[in-house]
Tab-separated table of C-alpha atoms in Angstrom:
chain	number	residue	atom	x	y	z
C	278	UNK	CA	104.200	134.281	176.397
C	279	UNK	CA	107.541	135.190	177.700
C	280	UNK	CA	111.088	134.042	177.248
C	281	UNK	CA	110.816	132.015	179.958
C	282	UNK	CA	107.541	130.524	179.791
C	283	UNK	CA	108.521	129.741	176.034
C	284	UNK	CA	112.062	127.782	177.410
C	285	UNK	CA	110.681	124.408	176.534
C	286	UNK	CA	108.294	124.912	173.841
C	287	UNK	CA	108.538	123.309	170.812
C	288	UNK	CA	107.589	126.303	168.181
C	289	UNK	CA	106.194	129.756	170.388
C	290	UNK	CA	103.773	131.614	167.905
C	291	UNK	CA	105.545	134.373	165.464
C	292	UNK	CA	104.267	137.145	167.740
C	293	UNK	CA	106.860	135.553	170.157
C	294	UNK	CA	109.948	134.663	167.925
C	295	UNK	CA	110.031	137.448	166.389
C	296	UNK	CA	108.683	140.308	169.074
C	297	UNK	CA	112.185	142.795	168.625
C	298	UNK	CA	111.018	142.602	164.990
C	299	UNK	CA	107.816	143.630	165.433
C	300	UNK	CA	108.894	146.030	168.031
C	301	UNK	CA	111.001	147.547	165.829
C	302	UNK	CA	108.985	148.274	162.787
C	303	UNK	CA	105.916	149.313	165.649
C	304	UNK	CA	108.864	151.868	166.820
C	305	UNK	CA	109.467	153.202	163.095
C	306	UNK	CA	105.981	152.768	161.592
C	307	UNK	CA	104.899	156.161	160.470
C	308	UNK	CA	102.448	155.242	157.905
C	309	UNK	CA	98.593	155.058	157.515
C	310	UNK	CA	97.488	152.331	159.450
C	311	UNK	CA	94.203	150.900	158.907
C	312	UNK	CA	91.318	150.810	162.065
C	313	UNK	CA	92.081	148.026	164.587
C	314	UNK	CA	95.680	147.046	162.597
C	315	UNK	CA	98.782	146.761	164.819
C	316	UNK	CA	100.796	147.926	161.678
C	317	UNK	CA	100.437	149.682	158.578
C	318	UNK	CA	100.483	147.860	155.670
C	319	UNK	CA	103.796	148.673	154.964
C	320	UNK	CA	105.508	147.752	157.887
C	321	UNK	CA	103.338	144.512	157.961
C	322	UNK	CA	104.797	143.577	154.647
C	323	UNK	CA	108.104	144.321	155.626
C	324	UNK	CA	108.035	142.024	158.627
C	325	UNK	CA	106.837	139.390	155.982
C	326	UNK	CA	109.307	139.915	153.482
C	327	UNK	CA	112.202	141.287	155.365
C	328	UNK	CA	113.673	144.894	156.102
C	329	UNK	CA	117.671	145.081	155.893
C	330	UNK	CA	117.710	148.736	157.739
C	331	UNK	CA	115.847	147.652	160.201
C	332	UNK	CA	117.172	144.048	160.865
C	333	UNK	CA	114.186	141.961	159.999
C	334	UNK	CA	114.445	138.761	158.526
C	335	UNK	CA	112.861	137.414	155.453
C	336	UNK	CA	110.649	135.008	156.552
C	337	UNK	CA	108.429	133.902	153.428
C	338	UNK	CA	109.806	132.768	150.434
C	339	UNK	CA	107.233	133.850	147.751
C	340	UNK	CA	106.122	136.958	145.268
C	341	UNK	CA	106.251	139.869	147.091
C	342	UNK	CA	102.780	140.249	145.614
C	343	UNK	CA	101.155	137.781	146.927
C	344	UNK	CA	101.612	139.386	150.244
C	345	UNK	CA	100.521	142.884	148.968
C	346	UNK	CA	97.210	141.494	147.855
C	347	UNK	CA	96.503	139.514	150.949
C	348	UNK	CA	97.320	142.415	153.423
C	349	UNK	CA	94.790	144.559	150.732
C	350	UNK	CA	92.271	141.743	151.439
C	351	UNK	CA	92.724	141.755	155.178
C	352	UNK	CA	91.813	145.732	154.943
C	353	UNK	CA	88.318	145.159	153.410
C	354	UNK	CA	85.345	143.093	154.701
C	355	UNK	CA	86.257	140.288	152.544
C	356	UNK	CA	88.184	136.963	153.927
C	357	UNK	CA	91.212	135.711	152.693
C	358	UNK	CA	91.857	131.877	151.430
C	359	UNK	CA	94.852	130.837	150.797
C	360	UNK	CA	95.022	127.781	148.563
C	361	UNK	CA	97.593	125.985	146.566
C	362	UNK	CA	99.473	121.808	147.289
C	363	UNK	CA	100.548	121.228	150.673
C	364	UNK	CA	103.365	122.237	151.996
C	365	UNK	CA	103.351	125.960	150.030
C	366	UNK	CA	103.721	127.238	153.468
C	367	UNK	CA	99.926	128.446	153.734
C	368	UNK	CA	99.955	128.228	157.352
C	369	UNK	CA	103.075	129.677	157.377
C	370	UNK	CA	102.068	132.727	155.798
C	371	UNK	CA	98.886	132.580	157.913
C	372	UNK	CA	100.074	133.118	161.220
C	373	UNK	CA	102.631	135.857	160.102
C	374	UNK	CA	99.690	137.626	158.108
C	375	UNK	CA	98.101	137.586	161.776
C	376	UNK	CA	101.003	138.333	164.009
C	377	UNK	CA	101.601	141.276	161.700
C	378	UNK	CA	97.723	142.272	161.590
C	379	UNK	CA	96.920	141.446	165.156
C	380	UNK	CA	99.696	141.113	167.498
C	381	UNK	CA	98.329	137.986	168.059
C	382	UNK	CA	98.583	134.311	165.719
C	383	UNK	CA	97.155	131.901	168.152
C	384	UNK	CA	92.932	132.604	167.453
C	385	UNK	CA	92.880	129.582	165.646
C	386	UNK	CA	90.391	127.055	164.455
C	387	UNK	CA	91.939	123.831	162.872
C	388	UNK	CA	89.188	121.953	160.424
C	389	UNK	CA	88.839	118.494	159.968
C	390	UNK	CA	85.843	116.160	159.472
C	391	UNK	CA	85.110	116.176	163.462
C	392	UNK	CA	85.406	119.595	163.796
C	393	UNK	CA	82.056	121.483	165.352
C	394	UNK	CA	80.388	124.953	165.223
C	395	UNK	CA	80.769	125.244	168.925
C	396	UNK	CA	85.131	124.501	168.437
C	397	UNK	CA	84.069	127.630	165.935
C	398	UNK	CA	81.596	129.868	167.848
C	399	UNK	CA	81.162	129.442	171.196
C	400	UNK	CA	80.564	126.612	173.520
C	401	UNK	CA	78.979	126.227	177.360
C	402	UNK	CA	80.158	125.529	180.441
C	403	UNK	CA	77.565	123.000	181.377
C	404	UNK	CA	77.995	123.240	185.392
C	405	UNK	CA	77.392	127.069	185.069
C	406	UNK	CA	74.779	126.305	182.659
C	407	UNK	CA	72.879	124.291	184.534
C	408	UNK	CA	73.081	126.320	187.991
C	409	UNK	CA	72.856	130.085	186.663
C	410	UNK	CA	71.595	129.524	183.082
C	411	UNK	CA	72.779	130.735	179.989
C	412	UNK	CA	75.022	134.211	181.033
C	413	UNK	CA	77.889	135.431	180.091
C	414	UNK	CA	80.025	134.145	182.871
C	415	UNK	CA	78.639	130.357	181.731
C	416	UNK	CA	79.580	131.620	177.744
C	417	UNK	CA	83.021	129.310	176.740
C	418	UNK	CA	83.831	131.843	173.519
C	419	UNK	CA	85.671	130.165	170.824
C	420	UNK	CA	88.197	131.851	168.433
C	421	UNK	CA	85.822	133.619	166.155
C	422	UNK	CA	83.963	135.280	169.086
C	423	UNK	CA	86.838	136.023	170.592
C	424	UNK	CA	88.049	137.447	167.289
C	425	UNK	CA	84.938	139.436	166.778
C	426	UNK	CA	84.552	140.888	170.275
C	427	UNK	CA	88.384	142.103	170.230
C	428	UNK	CA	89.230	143.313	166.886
C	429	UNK	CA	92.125	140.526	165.531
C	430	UNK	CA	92.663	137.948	162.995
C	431	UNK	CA	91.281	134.648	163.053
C	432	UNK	CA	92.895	131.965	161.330
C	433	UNK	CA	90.927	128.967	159.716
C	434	UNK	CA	93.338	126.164	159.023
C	435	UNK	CA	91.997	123.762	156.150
C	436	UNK	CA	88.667	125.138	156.072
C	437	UNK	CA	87.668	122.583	153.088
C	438	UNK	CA	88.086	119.071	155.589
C	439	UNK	CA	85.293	120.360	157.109
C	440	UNK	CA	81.515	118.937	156.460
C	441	UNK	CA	80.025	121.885	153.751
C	442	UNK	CA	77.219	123.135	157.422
C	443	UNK	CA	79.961	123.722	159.299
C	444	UNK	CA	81.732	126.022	157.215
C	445	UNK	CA	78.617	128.109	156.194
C	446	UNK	CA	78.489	129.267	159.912
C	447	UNK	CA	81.253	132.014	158.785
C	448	UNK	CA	78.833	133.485	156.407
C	449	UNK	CA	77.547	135.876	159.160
C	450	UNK	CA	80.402	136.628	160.314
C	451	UNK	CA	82.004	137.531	157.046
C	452	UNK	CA	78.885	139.605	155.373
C	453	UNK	CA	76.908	141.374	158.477
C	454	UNK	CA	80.262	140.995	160.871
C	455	UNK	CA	77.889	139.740	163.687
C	456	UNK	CA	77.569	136.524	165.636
C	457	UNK	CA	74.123	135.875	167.038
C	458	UNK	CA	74.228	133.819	170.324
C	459	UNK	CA	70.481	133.320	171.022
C	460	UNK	CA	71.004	131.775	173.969
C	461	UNK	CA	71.319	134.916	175.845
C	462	UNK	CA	68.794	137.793	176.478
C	463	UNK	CA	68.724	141.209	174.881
C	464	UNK	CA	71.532	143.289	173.536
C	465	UNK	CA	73.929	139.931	174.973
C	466	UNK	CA	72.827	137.586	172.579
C	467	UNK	CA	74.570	139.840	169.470
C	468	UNK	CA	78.509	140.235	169.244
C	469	UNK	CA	79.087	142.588	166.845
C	470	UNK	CA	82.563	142.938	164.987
C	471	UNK	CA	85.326	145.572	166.149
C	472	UNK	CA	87.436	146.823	163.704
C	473	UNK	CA	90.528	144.483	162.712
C	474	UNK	CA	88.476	141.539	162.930
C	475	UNK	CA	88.867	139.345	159.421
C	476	UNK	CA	89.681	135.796	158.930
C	477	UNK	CA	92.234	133.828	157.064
C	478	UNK	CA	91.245	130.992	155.821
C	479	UNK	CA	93.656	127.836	154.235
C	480	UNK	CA	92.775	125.210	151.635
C	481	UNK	CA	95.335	122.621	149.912
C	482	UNK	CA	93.632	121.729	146.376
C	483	UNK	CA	95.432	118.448	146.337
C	484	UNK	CA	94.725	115.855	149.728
C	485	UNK	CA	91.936	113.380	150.067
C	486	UNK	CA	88.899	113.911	152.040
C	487	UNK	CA	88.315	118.170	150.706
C	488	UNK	CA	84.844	118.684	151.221
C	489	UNK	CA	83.674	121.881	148.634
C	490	UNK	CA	82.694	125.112	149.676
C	491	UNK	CA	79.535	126.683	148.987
C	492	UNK	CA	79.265	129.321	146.702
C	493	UNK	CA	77.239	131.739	149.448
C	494	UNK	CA	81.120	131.357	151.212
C	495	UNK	CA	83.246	131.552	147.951
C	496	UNK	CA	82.034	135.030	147.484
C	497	UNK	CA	82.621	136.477	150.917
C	498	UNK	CA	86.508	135.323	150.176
C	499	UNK	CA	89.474	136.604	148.013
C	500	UNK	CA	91.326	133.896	146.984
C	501	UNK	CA	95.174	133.801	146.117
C	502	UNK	CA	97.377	130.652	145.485
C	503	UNK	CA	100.658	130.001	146.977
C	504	UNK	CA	102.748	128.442	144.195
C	505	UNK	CA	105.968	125.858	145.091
C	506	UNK	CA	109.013	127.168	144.640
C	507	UNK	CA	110.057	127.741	141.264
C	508	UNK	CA	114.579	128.596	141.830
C	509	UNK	CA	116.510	125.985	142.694
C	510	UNK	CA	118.918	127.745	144.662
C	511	UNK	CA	115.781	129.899	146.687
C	512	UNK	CA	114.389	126.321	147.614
C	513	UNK	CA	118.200	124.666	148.560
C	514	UNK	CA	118.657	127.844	150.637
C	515	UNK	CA	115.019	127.338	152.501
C	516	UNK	CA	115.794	123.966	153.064
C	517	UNK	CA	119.171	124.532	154.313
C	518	UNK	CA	118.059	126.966	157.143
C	519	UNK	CA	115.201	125.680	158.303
C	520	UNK	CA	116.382	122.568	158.679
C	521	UNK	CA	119.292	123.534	160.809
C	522	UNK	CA	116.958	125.399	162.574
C	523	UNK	CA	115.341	122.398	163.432
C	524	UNK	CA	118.367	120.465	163.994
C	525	UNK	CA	119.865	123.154	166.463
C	526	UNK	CA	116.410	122.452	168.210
C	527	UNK	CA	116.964	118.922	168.508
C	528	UNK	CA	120.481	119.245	170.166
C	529	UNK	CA	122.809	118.415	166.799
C	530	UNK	CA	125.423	120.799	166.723
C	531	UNK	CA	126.744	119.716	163.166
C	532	UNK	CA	124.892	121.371	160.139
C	533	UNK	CA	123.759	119.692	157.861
C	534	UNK	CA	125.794	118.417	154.290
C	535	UNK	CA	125.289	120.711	151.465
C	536	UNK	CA	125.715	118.085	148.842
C	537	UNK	CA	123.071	115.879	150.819
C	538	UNK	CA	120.715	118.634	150.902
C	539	UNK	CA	121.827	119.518	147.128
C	540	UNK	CA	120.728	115.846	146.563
C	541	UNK	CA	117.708	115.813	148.605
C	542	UNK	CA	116.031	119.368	147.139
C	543	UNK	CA	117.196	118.026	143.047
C	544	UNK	CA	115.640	114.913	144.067
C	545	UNK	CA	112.307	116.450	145.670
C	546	UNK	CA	111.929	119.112	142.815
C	547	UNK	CA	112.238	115.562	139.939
C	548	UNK	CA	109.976	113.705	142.011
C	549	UNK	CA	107.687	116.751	142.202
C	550	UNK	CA	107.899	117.617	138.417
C	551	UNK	CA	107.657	113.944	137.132
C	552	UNK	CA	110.825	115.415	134.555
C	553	UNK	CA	114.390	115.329	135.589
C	554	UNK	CA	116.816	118.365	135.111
C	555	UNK	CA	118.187	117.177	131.757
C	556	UNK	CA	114.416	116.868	130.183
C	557	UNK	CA	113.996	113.224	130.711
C	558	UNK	CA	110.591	111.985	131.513
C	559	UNK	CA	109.539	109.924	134.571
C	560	UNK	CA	106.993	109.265	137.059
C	561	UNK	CA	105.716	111.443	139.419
C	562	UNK	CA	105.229	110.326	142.960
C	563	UNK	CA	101.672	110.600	144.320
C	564	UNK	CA	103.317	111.462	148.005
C	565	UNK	CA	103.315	115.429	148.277
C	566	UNK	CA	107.338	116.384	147.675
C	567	UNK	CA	106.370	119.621	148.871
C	568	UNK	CA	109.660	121.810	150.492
C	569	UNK	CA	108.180	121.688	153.836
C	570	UNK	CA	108.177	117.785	153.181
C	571	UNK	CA	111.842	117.994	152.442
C	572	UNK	CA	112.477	120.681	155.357
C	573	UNK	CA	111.240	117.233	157.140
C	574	UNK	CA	113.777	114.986	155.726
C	575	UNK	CA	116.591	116.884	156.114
C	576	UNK	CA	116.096	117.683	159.975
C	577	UNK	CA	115.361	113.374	160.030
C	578	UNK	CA	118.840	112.901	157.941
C	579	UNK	CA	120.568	115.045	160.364
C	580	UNK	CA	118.709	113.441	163.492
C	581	UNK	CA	119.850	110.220	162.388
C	582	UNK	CA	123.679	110.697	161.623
C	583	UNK	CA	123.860	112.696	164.912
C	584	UNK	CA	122.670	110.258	167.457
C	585	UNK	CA	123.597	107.195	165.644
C	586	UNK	CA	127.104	107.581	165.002
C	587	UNK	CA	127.828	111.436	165.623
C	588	UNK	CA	127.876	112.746	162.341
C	589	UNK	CA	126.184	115.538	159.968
C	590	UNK	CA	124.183	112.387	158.371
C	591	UNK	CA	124.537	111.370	154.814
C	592	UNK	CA	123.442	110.445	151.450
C	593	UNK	CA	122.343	106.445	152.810
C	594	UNK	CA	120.456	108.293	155.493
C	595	UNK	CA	118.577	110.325	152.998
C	596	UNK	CA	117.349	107.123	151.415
C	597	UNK	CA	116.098	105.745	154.428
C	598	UNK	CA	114.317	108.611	155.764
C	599	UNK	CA	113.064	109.572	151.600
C	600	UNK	CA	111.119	105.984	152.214
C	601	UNK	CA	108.705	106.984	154.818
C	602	UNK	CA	107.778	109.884	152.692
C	603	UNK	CA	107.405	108.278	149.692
C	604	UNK	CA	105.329	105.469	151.118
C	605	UNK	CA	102.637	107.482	152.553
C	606	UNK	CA	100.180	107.666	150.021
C	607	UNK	CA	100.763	104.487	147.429
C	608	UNK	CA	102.733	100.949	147.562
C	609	UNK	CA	103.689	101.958	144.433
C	610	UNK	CA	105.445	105.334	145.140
C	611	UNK	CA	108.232	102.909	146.749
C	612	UNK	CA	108.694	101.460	143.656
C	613	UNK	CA	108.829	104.148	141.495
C	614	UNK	CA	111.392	105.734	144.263
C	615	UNK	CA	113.452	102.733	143.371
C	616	UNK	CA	113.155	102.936	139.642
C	617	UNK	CA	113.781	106.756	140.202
C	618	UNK	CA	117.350	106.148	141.836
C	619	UNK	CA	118.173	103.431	139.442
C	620	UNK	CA	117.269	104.823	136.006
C	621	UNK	CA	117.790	108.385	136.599
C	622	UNK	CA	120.689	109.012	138.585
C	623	UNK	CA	123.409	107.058	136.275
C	624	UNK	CA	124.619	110.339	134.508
C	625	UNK	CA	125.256	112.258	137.489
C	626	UNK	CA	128.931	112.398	138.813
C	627	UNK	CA	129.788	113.176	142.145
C	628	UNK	CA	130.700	111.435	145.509
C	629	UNK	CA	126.922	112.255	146.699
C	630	UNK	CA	125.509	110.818	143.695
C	631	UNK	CA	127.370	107.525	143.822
C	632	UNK	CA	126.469	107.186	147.407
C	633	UNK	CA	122.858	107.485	146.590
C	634	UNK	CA	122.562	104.777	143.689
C	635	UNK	CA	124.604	102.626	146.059
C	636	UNK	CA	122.189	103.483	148.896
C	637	UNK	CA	119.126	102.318	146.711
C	638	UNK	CA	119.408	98.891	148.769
C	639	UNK	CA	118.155	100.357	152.309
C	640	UNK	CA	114.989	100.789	150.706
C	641	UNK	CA	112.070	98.634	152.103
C	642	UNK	CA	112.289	95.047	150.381
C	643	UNK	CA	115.555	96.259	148.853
């Protein structure tokens, strides 16, 4: 993709958004680089979690550990799953692990109960089929073969919504780093991996409809867990960029309140917890109030105040737009919502605050 085919797309791939990055730490990379790797582990990790001398951006908000141990993982024959609640920024960390790795983010499969080894493997053109046969030319190759045959990083986004089969095709792949395709003849019908080929794999432990993996598959992966954010402040910062990242996007000039998003994030994290900041018990929502989920509120909020009246959006708005998330999952999470902004928002002080518990009515059946 180039800046211009990449004018009107909603979200280009990280290879794209952040190419100067990458062609800066490609320019200054001077370390060992392992076979097939666009980077060296240390310049991967520093496009990942930011290099001030070199003017690249932080772009995961996490233990700089984490990412040490998945970029060791990505070096050996052995997967990587990342697991942990939605909206932990899995995918996130996904496609930079692979822009970094590869060059490339986009060789990916997305799971789900429909998905099929053929949206995995390989599929047919069925006109060429029919007329030539099975050859190479009639061979549709899917993101692992592609993956395989050229040496990059596929990416398996919630590998555990698939049926338990489907995923067991990867155990080839992953032990003998070969893909058979019987269909064609000879030395044709075997793809065999380059180097840099590995796969990245995503799991939330938390939605319904998680199908288990088998243990033959468990072992051909390293697992690490992406945790929520534990700092206040780290999460109210997140929030605050992304979603005027968003916002800018959408054509809304005005950024967004800080005491909204101050609001929205010490609501979220309460919510989250099921325990408010002063120690007081309550219930927890069922709805995932994940910071990705609240990145999502936020750009609504300021979506809302913008092109209904021409404002930054405010504290009513956030009520509104907290409904739809908290009614995804559970009648009940509405109510509890309610009981949340009328038992446990009395202490605060503030103009924000006051605005909220008054706000309480636009809720659904308020």
């Amino acid at each position: 993709m180039t800046a211009t085919t990449t004018a009107h797309v909603q979200r280009p791939p990280a290879e794209v958004r952040y190419a100067d990055e990458l062609a800066r730490l490609r320019a200054a990379d001077d370390a060992p680089t392992p076979p097939g790797w666009a980077l060296s582990l240390r310049a991967a990790r520093a496009f990942i979690v930011g290099d001030e001398k070199l003017g690249v951006t932080r772009k995961f908000v996490g233990d700089p550990s984490l990412i040490d141990r998945a970029l060791v993982s990505l070096a050996t024959s052995r997967g990587l799953l990342l697991v942990g609640d939605p909206g932990t920024a899995k995918s996130l960390l996904s496609e930079l692990l692979a822009a970094a790795v590869s060059g490339d983010s986009t060789l990916t499969i997305q799971g789900g109960a429909a998905t099929t080894e053929d949206q995995i493997k390989y599929s047919w053109n069925y006109a060429l089929l029919v007329a030539e046969g099975p050859t190479e030319r009639s061979l549709v190759p899917a993101p692992l073969l592609r993956g395989m045959a050229h040496g990059q990083v596929v990416r398996f986004e919630e590998i555990t919504r698939c049926p338990l089969e489907v995923q067991d095709c990867l155990l080839s792949p992953l032990s003998d780093r070969v893909l058979a395709v019987p269909e064609l003849p000879g030395d044709l019908g075997m793809v065999f991996a380059k180097e840099g080929f590995n796969i990245i794999a995503t799991a939330n432990t938390r939605d319904r409809g998680v199908n288990d993996m088998s243990s033959a598959l468990k072992r051909r992966f390293n697992f690490e867990t992406v945790f929520p954010i534990a700092d206040f402040d780290t999460e109210l910062s997140l929030v605050e960029a992304e979603a005027g990242t968003l916002l800018r996007r959408s054509g809304v000039t005005a950024p967004p309140r800080r005491d909204v998003l101050e609001v929205l994030v010490t609501a979220f994290r309460e919510l989250r917890a099921g325990r408010t900041a002063r120690g007081d018990e309550m219930e927890r929502l069922s709805s995932v109030m994940s910071t990705a989920e609240a990145v999502s509120v936020a750009h609504a909020v300021g979506l809302r105040g913008w092109f209904l009246r021409g404002d930054a959006g405010s504290t009513t708005d956030l009520v509104s737009c907290l409904a739809g998330t908290a009614a995804k999952d559970s009648p009940e999470d509405l109510a509890k919502l309610r009981r949340y902004l009328e038992q446990h928002t009395s202490w605060r002080t503030g103009p924000q605050w006051r605005e909220l518990r008054d706000a309480r009515r636009e809720l659904p059946g308020g």
